[in-house]
Coordinates of N, CA and C in Angstrom, one line a residue:
M1 N 5.5 28.0 -5.7 CA 6.4 28.6 -4.9 C 6.5 27.5 -3.6
L2 N 7.7 27.0 -3.3 CA 7.8 26.1 -2.3 C 7.6 26.8 -0.8
V3 N 7.2 26.2 0.1 CA 6.9 26.6 1.5 C 7.8 25.8 2.4
E4 N 7.8 26.2 3.7 CA 8.5 25.4 4.7 C 7.7 24.3 5.1
L5 N 8.3 23.0 5.0 CA 7.6 21.8 5.2 C 7.9 21.3 6.6
C6 N 9.2 21.2 7.0 CA 9.6 20.4 8.2 C 10.6 21.2 9.0
G7 N 10.7 22.4 8.9 CA 11.6 23.1 9.8 C 12.8 23.9 9.0
G8 N 12.6 23.9 7.7 CA 13.7 24.7 6.8 C 13.1 25.5 5.9
D9 N 13.6 26.8 5.7 CA 13.1 27.6 4.7 C 13.8 27.4 3.4
W10 N 13.0 26.8 2.5 CA 13.7 26.3 1.2 C 13.8 27.5 0.3
N11 N 13.2 28.7 0.5 CA 13.2 29.7 -0.3 C 14.2 30.9 0.0
S12 N 14.8 30.6 1.2 CA 15.7 31.7 1.7 C 17.0 31.7 0.9
P13 N 17.5 32.8 0.7 CA 18.8 33.0 -0.2 C 20.0 32.2 0.5
P14 N 20.9 31.7 -0.3 CA 22.0 30.8 0.2 C 22.9 31.7 1.0
H15 N 23.4 31.2 2.0 CA 24.5 31.8 2.9 C 25.6 30.8 3.1
S16 N 26.8 31.4 3.2 CA 28.0 30.4 3.4 C 28.2 30.0 4.8
H17 N 27.4 30.4 5.8 CA 27.7 30.1 7.2 C 27.4 28.5 7.2
P18 N 28.3 27.8 7.8 CA 28.0 26.3 7.9 C 26.7 25.9 8.6
D19 N 26.5 26.6 9.7 CA 25.2 26.3 10.5 C 24.0 26.5 9.5
H20 N 24.0 27.6 8.9 CA 22.9 27.9 8.0 C 22.6 26.9 7.0
L21 N 23.8 26.4 6.3 CA 23.8 25.4 5.3 C 23.3 24.1 5.8
A22 N 23.9 23.7 7.1 CA 23.3 22.5 7.7 C 21.8 22.6 8.0
F23 N 21.3 23.7 8.5 CA 19.9 23.9 8.8 C 19.1 23.7 7.5
R24 N 19.5 24.2 6.4 CA 18.8 24.1 5.1 C 18.8 22.7 4.7
W25 N 19.9 21.9 4.9 CA 20.0 20.6 4.5 C 19.1 19.7 5.4
R26 N 19.0 20.0 6.6 CA 17.9 19.2 7.5 C 16.7 19.5 7.1
G27 N 16.4 20.7 6.7 CA 14.9 21.1 6.2 C 14.5 20.2 5.0
R28 N 15.5 20.2 4.1 CA 15.3 19.2 2.9 C 15.1 17.8 3.2
R29 N 15.8 17.3 4.1 CA 15.8 15.9 4.5 C 14.6 15.6 5.1
R30 N 14.2 16.5 6.0 CA 12.9 16.4 6.8 C 11.7 16.5 5.8
G31 N 11.7 17.4 4.9 CA 10.6 17.4 3.9 C 10.6 16.2 3.0
A32 N 11.7 15.8 2.7 CA 11.7 14.6 1.8 C 11.0 13.3 2.4
V33 N 11.5 13.1 3.7 CA 10.9 11.8 4.3 C 9.4 12.0 4.7
Y34 N 9.0 13.3 4.9 CA 7.6 13.5 5.1 C 6.8 13.2 3.9
W35 N 7.3 13.6 2.7 CA 6.6 13.2 1.5 C 6.6 11.8 1.2
I36 N 7.6 11.1 1.5 CA 7.7 9.6 1.3 C 6.7 9.0 2.0
Q37 N 6.6 9.3 3.3 CA 5.5 8.7 4.2 C 4.2 9.1 3.8
F38 N 3.9 10.4 3.5 CA 2.6 10.7 3.1 C 2.1 9.9 1.7
E39 N 3.0 9.9 0.9 CA 2.7 9.2 -0.4 C 2.4 7.7 -0.1
A40 N 3.2 7.0 0.8 CA 3.0 5.7 1.1 C 1.7 5.4 1.7
Q41 N 1.2 6.3 2.7 CA -0.1 6.3 3.3 C -1.2 6.5 2.3
L42 N -1.1 7.4 1.4 CA -2.1 7.5 0.4 C -2.3 6.4 -0.5
V43 N -1.2 5.8 -0.9 CA -1.2 4.6 -1.9 C -1.9 3.5 -1.2
L44 N -1.5 3.1 -0.1 CA -1.9 2.0 0.7 C -3.5 2.2 1.1
A45 N -3.8 3.4 1.5 CA -5.1 3.6 1.8 C -6.1 3.5 0.6
L46 N -5.6 3.9 -0.6 CA -6.5 3.7 -1.7 C -6.5 2.2 -2.1
V47 N -5.4 1.6 -2.0 CA -5.4 0.2 -2.4 C -6.3 -0.7 -1.4
F48 N -6.1 -0.5 -0.1 CA -6.9 -1.3 0.8 C -8.5 -0.9 0.6
T49 N -8.7 0.4 0.3 CA -10.2 0.8 0.1 C -10.7 0.1 -1.1
W50 N -10.0 0.1 -2.2 CA -10.4 -0.6 -3.4 C -10.7 -2.0 -3.0
S51 N -9.7 -2.6 -2.4 CA -9.8 -4.0 -2.2 C -11.0 -4.5 -1.3
A52 N -11.2 -3.6 -0.2 CA -12.4 -3.8 0.7 C -13.7 -3.6 -0.1
A53 N -13.9 -2.4 -0.8 CA -15.0 -2.2 -1.5 C -15.4 -3.2 -2.5
A54 N -14.3 -3.6 -3.3 CA -14.6 -4.8 -4.2 C -15.2 -5.9 -3.6
K55 N -14.8 -6.4 -2.5 CA -15.3 -7.5 -1.9 C -16.7 -7.2 -1.3
L56 N -17.1 -6.0 -0.7 CA -18.3 -5.6 0.0 C -19.4 -5.5 -1.0
F57 N -19.0 -4.9 -2.2 CA -20.1 -4.5 -3.1 C -20.2 -5.4 -4.3
S58 N -19.5 -6.5 -4.4 CA -19.4 -7.4 -5.6 C -19.6 -8.9 -4.9
P59 N -20.8 -9.4 -5.0 CA -21.0 -10.8 -4.5 C -20.1 -11.8 -5.1
A60 N -19.8 -11.6 -6.4 CA -18.9 -12.5 -7.1 C -17.4 -12.5 -6.6
T61 N -17.0 -11.4 -6.3 CA -15.6 -11.2 -5.6 C -15.6 -11.8 -4.3
F62 N -16.7 -11.5 -3.4 CA -16.7 -12.1 -2.1 C -16.8 -13.7 -2.2
T63 N -17.4 -14.2 -3.1 CA -17.4 -15.6 -3.4 C -16.2 -16.2 -3.7
T64 N -15.5 -15.5 -4.5 CA -14.1 -15.9 -5.0 C -13.2 -15.8 -3.8
L65 N -13.3 -14.7 -2.8 CA -12.5 -14.6 -1.8 C -12.8 -15.7 -0.8
K66 N -14.0 -16.2 -0.5 CA -14.3 -17.2 0.3 C -13.6 -18.6 -0.1
R67 N -13.7 -18.7 -1.5 CA -13.1 -20.0 -2.0 C -11.6 -20.1 -1.8
S68 N -11.0 -18.8 -2.1 CA -9.6 -18.6 -2.0 C -9.0 -18.7 -0.5
V69 N -9.8 -18.2 0.4 CA -9.4 -18.4 1.8 C -9.4 -19.8 2.3
A70 N -10.4 -20.5 1.8 CA -10.5 -21.8 2.2 C -9.5 -22.8 1.6
V71 N -9.1 -22.4 0.4 CA -8.0 -23.2 -0.3 C -6.7 -22.7 0.0
L72 N -6.4 -21.5 -0.2 CA -5.1 -20.9 -0.1 C -4.6 -20.9 1.2
A73 N -5.3 -20.4 2.1 CA -5.0 -20.2 3.5 C -5.3 -21.6 4.4
R74 N -5.9 -22.5 3.8 CA -6.3 -23.7 4.6 C -6.9 -23.4 5.9
V75 N -7.9 -22.5 5.8 CA -8.6 -22.2 7.0 C -9.6 -23.4 7.4
P76 N -9.5 -23.8 8.6 CA -10.5 -24.9 8.9 C -12.0 -24.5 8.8
G77 N -12.7 -25.6 8.5 CA -14.2 -25.4 8.3 C -14.9 -24.3 9.2
P78 N -14.8 -24.6 10.7 CA -15.6 -23.6 11.5 C -15.1 -22.2 11.4
W79 N -13.8 -21.9 10.9 CA -13.4 -20.7 10.8 C -13.5 -20.0 9.4
S80 N -13.8 -20.8 8.4 CA -13.8 -20.3 7.1 C -14.9 -19.4 6.7
S81 N -16.0 -19.5 7.5 CA -17.2 -18.5 7.2 C -16.9 -17.0 7.8
W82 N -16.1 -17.0 8.8 CA -15.9 -15.5 9.2 C -14.7 -15.0 8.9
A83 N -13.7 -15.8 8.4 CA -12.3 -15.3 8.0 C -12.4 -14.3 6.8
P84 N -13.2 -14.4 5.8 CA -13.4 -13.4 4.8 C -13.9 -12.1 5.3
H85 N -14.8 -12.2 6.1 CA -15.4 -11.0 6.9 C -14.2 -10.2 7.7
A86 N -13.5 -11.1 8.4 CA -12.4 -10.5 9.2 C -11.5 -9.8 8.3
L87 N -11.1 -10.4 7.0 CA -10.1 -9.9 6.2 C -10.5 -8.5 5.7
V88 N -11.9 -8.5 5.3 CA -12.4 -7.2 4.7 C -12.4 -6.1 5.8
T89 N -12.8 -6.5 6.9 CA -12.8 -5.6 8.2 C -11.3 -4.9 8.3
A90 N -10.4 -5.9 8.3 CA -9.0 -5.4 8.6 C -8.6 -4.5 7.4
E91 N -8.9 -4.8 6.2 CA -8.5 -3.8 5.2 C -9.1 -2.4 5.2
A92 N -10.6 -2.5 5.6 CA -11.2 -1.3 5.8 C -10.7 -0.5 6.9
A93 N -10.3 -1.1 7.9 CA -9.8 -0.4 9.2 C -8.4 0.2 8.8
L94 N -7.6 -0.6 8.1 CA -6.3 0.0 7.8 C -6.5 1.2 6.8
A95 N -7.3 1.1 5.9 CA -7.5 2.2 4.9 C -7.9 3.5 5.8
G96 N -8.7 3.3 6.8 CA -8.9 4.4 7.5 C -7.9 5.0 8.5
G97 N -7.2 4.0 9.0 CA -6.1 4.3 9.9 C -4.9 5.0 9.2
L98 N -4.7 4.6 8.0 CA -3.6 5.3 7.2 C -3.8 6.7 7.0
L99 N -5.1 7.3 7.1 CA -5.4 8.6 6.9 C -5.5 9.4 8.1
V100 N -5.2 8.7 9.2 CA -5.2 9.5 10.5 C -3.7 9.7 11.0
P101 N -3.2 11.0 11.0 CA -1.9 11.1 11.3 C -1.4 10.4 12.6
A102 N -2.3 10.6 13.7 CA -1.7 9.9 14.8 C -1.6 8.4 14.7
A103 N -2.2 7.8 13.9 CA -2.2 6.3 13.7 C -1.4 5.8 12.5
A104 N -0.7 6.8 11.8 CA -0.1 6.5 10.5 C 1.0 5.4 10.7
K105 N 1.9 5.6 11.6 CA 3.0 4.6 11.8 C 2.5 3.3 12.2
V106 N 1.5 3.2 13.1 CA 1.0 1.9 13.5 C 0.4 1.3 12.4
S107 N -0.4 2.0 11.6 CA -1.1 1.4 10.4 C -0.2 1.0 9.4
L108 N 0.9 1.7 9.2 CA 2.0 1.3 8.2 C 2.5 -0.1 8.6
A109 N 2.8 -0.1 9.9 CA 3.3 -1.4 10.4 C 2.4 -2.6 10.4
L110 N 1.1 -2.3 10.6 CA 0.1 -3.3 10.4 C 0.0 -3.6 9.0
A111 N 0.0 -2.7 8.0 CA -0.1 -3.0 6.6 C 1.1 -3.9 6.2
I112 N 2.2 -3.7 6.8 CA 3.4 -4.6 6.3 C 3.1 -6.0 6.9
L113 N 2.5 -6.0 8.1 CA 2.1 -7.5 8.7 C 1.1 -8.2 7.8
L114 N 0.1 -7.4 7.4 CA -0.9 -8.0 6.6 C -0.4 -8.4 5.3
L115 N 0.3 -7.5 4.5 CA 0.9 -7.9 3.3 C 1.8 -9.0 3.2
T116 N 2.6 -9.1 4.5 CA 3.5 -10.2 4.5 C 2.8 -11.6 4.6
V117 N 1.6 -11.6 5.5 CA 0.8 -12.7 5.5 C 0.3 -13.2 4.2
F118 N -0.2 -12.1 3.3 CA -0.8 -12.3 2.0 C 0.3 -13.0 1.1
T119 N 1.5 -12.5 1.3 CA 2.6 -12.8 0.4 C 3.0 -14.3 0.7
V120 N 3.2 -14.6 2.0 CA 3.4 -16.1 2.4 C 2.5 -17.0 1.9
V121 N 1.1 -16.6 2.1 CA 0.1 -17.6 1.5 C 0.1 -17.7 0.1
L122 N 0.3 -16.7 -0.6 CA 0.4 -16.6 -2.2 C 1.8 -17.5 -2.5
R123 N 2.7 -17.3 -1.8 CA 4.0 -18.0 -2.2 C 3.8 -19.6 -2.0
R124 N 3.1 -20.0 -1.1 CA 2.9 -21.4 -0.7 C 1.8 -22.0 -1.9
A125 N 0.9 -21.2 -2.2 CA 0.0 -21.7 -3.3 C 0.6 -21.7 -4.6
V126 N 1.6 -20.7 -5.0 CA 2.3 -20.8 -6.1 C 3.2 -22.0 -6.2
S127 N 3.9 -22.3 -5.1 CA 4.8 -23.5 -5.1 C 4.1 -24.8 -5.2
R128 N 2.7 -24.8 -4.7 CA 2.0 -26.1 -4.9 C 1.0 -26.1 -6.1
A129 N 1.2 -24.9 -6.9 CA 0.5 -24.9 -8.2 C -1.1 -25.0 -8.0
V130 N -1.5 -24.3 -7.0 CA -3.0 -24.5 -6.7 C -3.8 -23.5 -7.7
P131 N -4.7 -24.0 -8.4 CA -5.5 -23.3 -9.5 C -6.5 -22.6 -8.9
V132 N -6.4 -21.7 -8.0 CA -7.3 -20.9 -7.3 C -7.1 -19.4 -7.7
P133 N -8.1 -18.7 -8.0 CA -7.8 -17.2 -8.2 C -7.8 -16.5 -6.9
C134 N -7.2 -15.3 -7.0 CA -6.9 -14.4 -5.9 C -8.2 -13.7 -5.4
G135 N -8.8 -13.0 -6.3 CA -10.0 -12.2 -6.1 C -9.7 -11.0 -5.2
C136 N -8.6 -10.6 -5.1 CA -8.3 -9.4 -4.3 C -9.0 -8.0 -4.6
F137 N -9.2 -7.8 -6.0 CA -9.6 -6.6 -6.3 C -10.9 -6.6 -7.2
G138 N -11.3 -7.9 -7.3 CA -12.5 -8.1 -8.2 C -12.6 -9.5 -8.6
P139 N -13.7 -10.0 -9.1 CA -13.9 -11.4 -9.6 C -12.8 -11.7 -10.6
S140 N -12.3 -12.9 -10.6 CA -11.1 -13.2 -11.5 C -11.3 -14.9 -11.6
N141 N -10.8 -15.3 -12.7 CA -10.6 -16.6 -13.0 C -9.2 -17.1 -13.2
R142 N -8.4 -16.2 -13.1 CA -7.0 -16.3 -13.3 C -6.3 -16.9 -12.0
P143 N -5.7 -18.0 -12.2 CA -5.0 -18.7 -10.9 C -4.0 -17.8 -10.5
V144 N -3.6 -17.8 -9.1 CA -2.6 -17.1 -8.5 C -1.2 -17.5 -9.1
G145 N -0.3 -16.6 -9.2 CA 1.1 -17.0 -9.8 C 2.0 -15.9 -9.4
R146 N 3.1 -15.9 -10.1 CA 4.1 -15.0 -9.8 C 3.7 -13.5 -9.8
V147 N 2.8 -13.3 -10.8 CA 2.3 -11.9 -11.0 C 1.8 -11.4 -9.7
Q148 N 1.0 -12.0 -8.9 CA 0.5 -11.6 -7.7 C 1.6 -11.3 -6.6
L149 N 2.6 -12.2 -6.7 CA 3.8 -12.1 -5.7 C 4.5 -10.7 -6.1
F150 N 4.7 -10.4 -7.3 CA 5.4 -9.2 -7.7 C 4.5 -8.0 -7.2
R151 N 3.2 -8.0 -7.4 CA 2.4 -6.9 -6.9 C 2.6 -6.7 -5.3
N152 N 2.5 -7.9 -4.7 CA 2.6 -7.8 -3.3 C 4.1 -7.3 -2.8
A153 N 5.1 -7.8 -3.5 CA 6.4 -7.2 -3.3 C 6.5 -5.8 -3.4
A154 N 5.9 -5.1 -4.6 CA 5.7 -3.7 -4.7 C 5.1 -3.1 -3.6
L155 N 4.0 -3.5 -3.1 CA 3.2 -3.0 -2.1 C 4.0 -3.0 -0.7
L156 N 4.7 -4.0 -0.5 CA 5.6 -4.2 0.6 C 6.7 -3.0 0.6
T157 N 7.2 -2.9 -0.6 CA 8.3 -2.0 -0.7 C 7.7 -0.5 -0.3
I158 N 6.5 -0.2 -0.8 CA 5.9 1.1 -0.5 C 5.7 1.3 0.9
A159 N 5.2 0.2 1.6 CA 4.8 0.2 3.0 C 6.1 0.3 3.8
L160 N 7.2 -0.4 3.5 CA 8.4 -0.4 4.2 C 9.1 1.1 4.1
S161 N 9.0 1.6 2.9 CA 9.6 2.9 2.6 C 8.9 4.0 3.5
G162 N 7.5 3.9 3.5 CA 6.7 4.9 4.4 C 7.1 4.7 5.7
L163 N 7.1 3.5 6.4 CA 7.4 3.3 7.8 C 8.9 3.8 8.1
A164 N 9.8 3.4 7.2 CA 11.2 3.9 7.5 C 11.3 5.3 7.4
A165 N 10.6 6.1 6.6 CA 10.6 7.5 6.4 C 10.0 8.2 7.7
G166 N 8.9 7.5 8.2 CA 8.2 8.1 9.4 C 9.1 7.8 10.6
M167 N 9.9 6.6 10.7 CA 10.6 6.5 11.8 C 12.0 7.3 11.8
T168 N 12.5 7.7 10.7 CA 13.8 8.4 10.7 C 13.6 9.9 10.6
A169 N 12.3 10.3 10.5 CA 12.0 11.8 10.4 C 12.2 12.4 11.9
P170 N 12.9 13.5 11.9 CA 13.0 14.2 13.3 C 11.7 14.7 13.7
P171 N 11.4 14.7 15.0 CA 10.2 15.3 15.4 C 9.9 16.8 14.9
H172 N 8.8 17.1 14.7 CA 8.4 18.4 14.4 C 7.0 18.7 14.7
G173 N 6.6 20.0 14.6 CA 5.3 20.5 15.0 C 4.4 20.4 13.8
P174 N 3.3 21.1 13.7 CA 2.4 21.0 12.5 C 3.2 21.5 11.2
V175 N 3.0 20.8 10.1 CA 3.8 20.9 8.9 C 2.8 21.5 7.9
P176 N 3.1 22.9 7.5 CA 2.5 23.5 6.4 C 2.8 22.8 5.2
V177 N 1.9 22.6 4.2 CA 2.2 21.9 3.0 C 1.6 22.6 1.9
P178 N 2.3 22.7 0.7 CA 1.6 23.4 -0.6 C 0.6 22.5 -1.1
V179 N -0.6 23.2 -1.5 CA -1.7 22.6 -2.1 C -1.3 21.8 -3.3
A180 N -0.4 22.4 -4.2 CA 0.0 21.8 -5.4 C 0.7 20.5 -5.0
G181 N 1.4 20.4 -4.0 CA 2.2 19.3 -3.6 C 1.1 18.1 -3.2
V182 N 0.3 18.5 -2.4 CA -0.7 17.5 -1.9 C -1.5 16.9 -3.3
A183 N -1.9 18.0 -4.2 CA -2.7 17.5 -5.4 C -1.8 16.5 -6.2
L184 N -0.5 16.7 -6.3 CA 0.3 15.9 -7.1 C 0.4 14.5 -6.4
C185 N 0.6 14.5 -5.1 CA 0.8 13.3 -4.2 C -0.7 12.4 -4.5
L186 N -1.8 13.1 -4.5 CA -3.1 12.4 -4.6 C -3.2 11.9 -6.0
W187 N -2.7 12.6 -7.0 CA -2.8 12.1 -8.4 C -1.8 11.0 -8.6
A188 N -0.7 11.0 -8.0 CA 0.3 9.7 -8.1 C -0.3 8.6 -7.4
A189 N -0.8 8.8 -6.1 CA -1.2 7.7 -5.5 C -2.5 7.1 -6.1
L190 N -3.3 7.8 -6.7 CA -4.4 7.3 -7.4 C -4.0 6.5 -8.6
T191 N -3.0 7.0 -9.3 CA -2.5 6.3 -10.5 C -2.0 5.0 -10.1
L192 N -1.1 5.0 -9.0 CA -0.7 3.8 -8.6 C -1.6 2.7 -8.0
A193 N -2.6 3.3 -7.4 CA -3.7 2.3 -6.8 C -4.4 1.7 -8.0
I194 N -4.7 2.4 -9.0 CA -5.3 1.9 -10.2 C -4.5 0.8 -10.8
C195 N -3.2 1.1 -11.0 CA -2.2 0.0 -11.4 C -2.2 -1.3 -10.6
F196 N -2.1 -1.1 -9.3 CA -2.2 -2.2 -8.4 C -3.6 -3.0 -8.5
A197 N -4.6 -2.3 -8.6 CA -5.9 -2.9 -8.7 C -6.1 -3.7 -10.0
L198 N -5.6 -3.2 -11.1 CA -5.8 -3.7 -12.4 C -4.5 -4.5 -12.7
W199 N -3.6 -4.8 -11.8 CA -2.2 -5.5 -11.9 C -2.5 -6.8 -12.9
D200 N -3.4 -7.6 -12.6 CA -3.6 -8.8 -13.2 C -4.1 -8.6 -14.8
E201 N -4.8 -7.6 -15.0 CA -5.2 -7.3 -16.3 C -4.0 -6.7 -17.1
F202 N -3.3 -5.9 -16.6 CA -2.1 -5.3 -17.2 C -1.1 -6.5 -17.5
A203 N -1.0 -7.3 -16.7 CA 0.0 -8.4 -16.8 C -0.5 -9.3 -18.0
G204 N -1.7 -9.6 -18.0 CA -2.4 -10.4 -18.9 C -2.3 -9.8 -20.5
L205 N -2.2 -8.5 -20.4 CA -2.1 -7.8 -21.8 C -0.7 -7.8 -22.1
L206 N 0.2 -7.6 -21.3 CA 1.6 -7.4 -21.5 C 2.3 -8.8 -21.7
A207 N 1.9 -9.8 -20.9 CA 2.7 -11.1 -21.0 C 1.6 -12.1 -20.6
P208 N 0.8 -12.6 -21.4 CA -0.3 -13.6 -21.2 C 0.3 -14.8 -20.4
A209 N 1.4 -15.2 -20.8 CA 1.9 -16.5 -20.2 C 2.2 -16.4 -18.9
A210 N 2.7 -15.1 -18.4 CA 3.1 -14.9 -17.0 C 1.9 -14.7 -16.1
S211 N 0.7 -14.5 -16.6 CA -0.3 -14.4 -15.7 C -1.1 -15.6 -15.3
G212 N -0.6 -16.8 -15.7 CA -1.1 -18.0 -15.4 C -0.3 -18.7 -14.4
H213 N 0.0 -20.0 -14.7 CA 0.8 -20.7 -13.7 C 2.1 -20.3 -13.8
R214 N 3.1 -20.9 -12.9 CA 4.4 -20.6 -12.9 C 5.1 -20.8 -14.2

């Protein structure tokens, strides 16, 4: 049974009065943008958590990251030692911020910024055909290519959609949500996060030629 999400009673019987119909439409719209933002926050929080954890708990992944940062981002020698640690810290902080309602919009904006930087760096590496793995979600020997660009584009789309939904949603008070809806969002977010984390492996299975160089 649906419950009121953002100011409209979805279960009330229909009436012909224009004001009532407009009220119900606003309620549906506000509920929709709420769920879009909520799902985007969950997906990105899980993705950044996975990425940070993979680097923190896998020495091989962190070694790959240090090599990738030095080569792909062209980080100068004095800065190359702390840059990987700063990246992991930023990912972990974003993962936490995305789960805090008061910091959700700022975290989404910062996620867009970080993903944009990742994408620009990857694009330059692909254009120069640099044979260096990404190591974003685990140890890898596969050089960066268009596969990683497609993954980042998908993540950017999710982040932009979530921020746009949050910015266009009318202000409202506390929003009661159905447990079933939250469970469905969690399941969908976990599924998407796994797909993003194993993106390279899936690409290698479906199109081995596309997972290498351009």
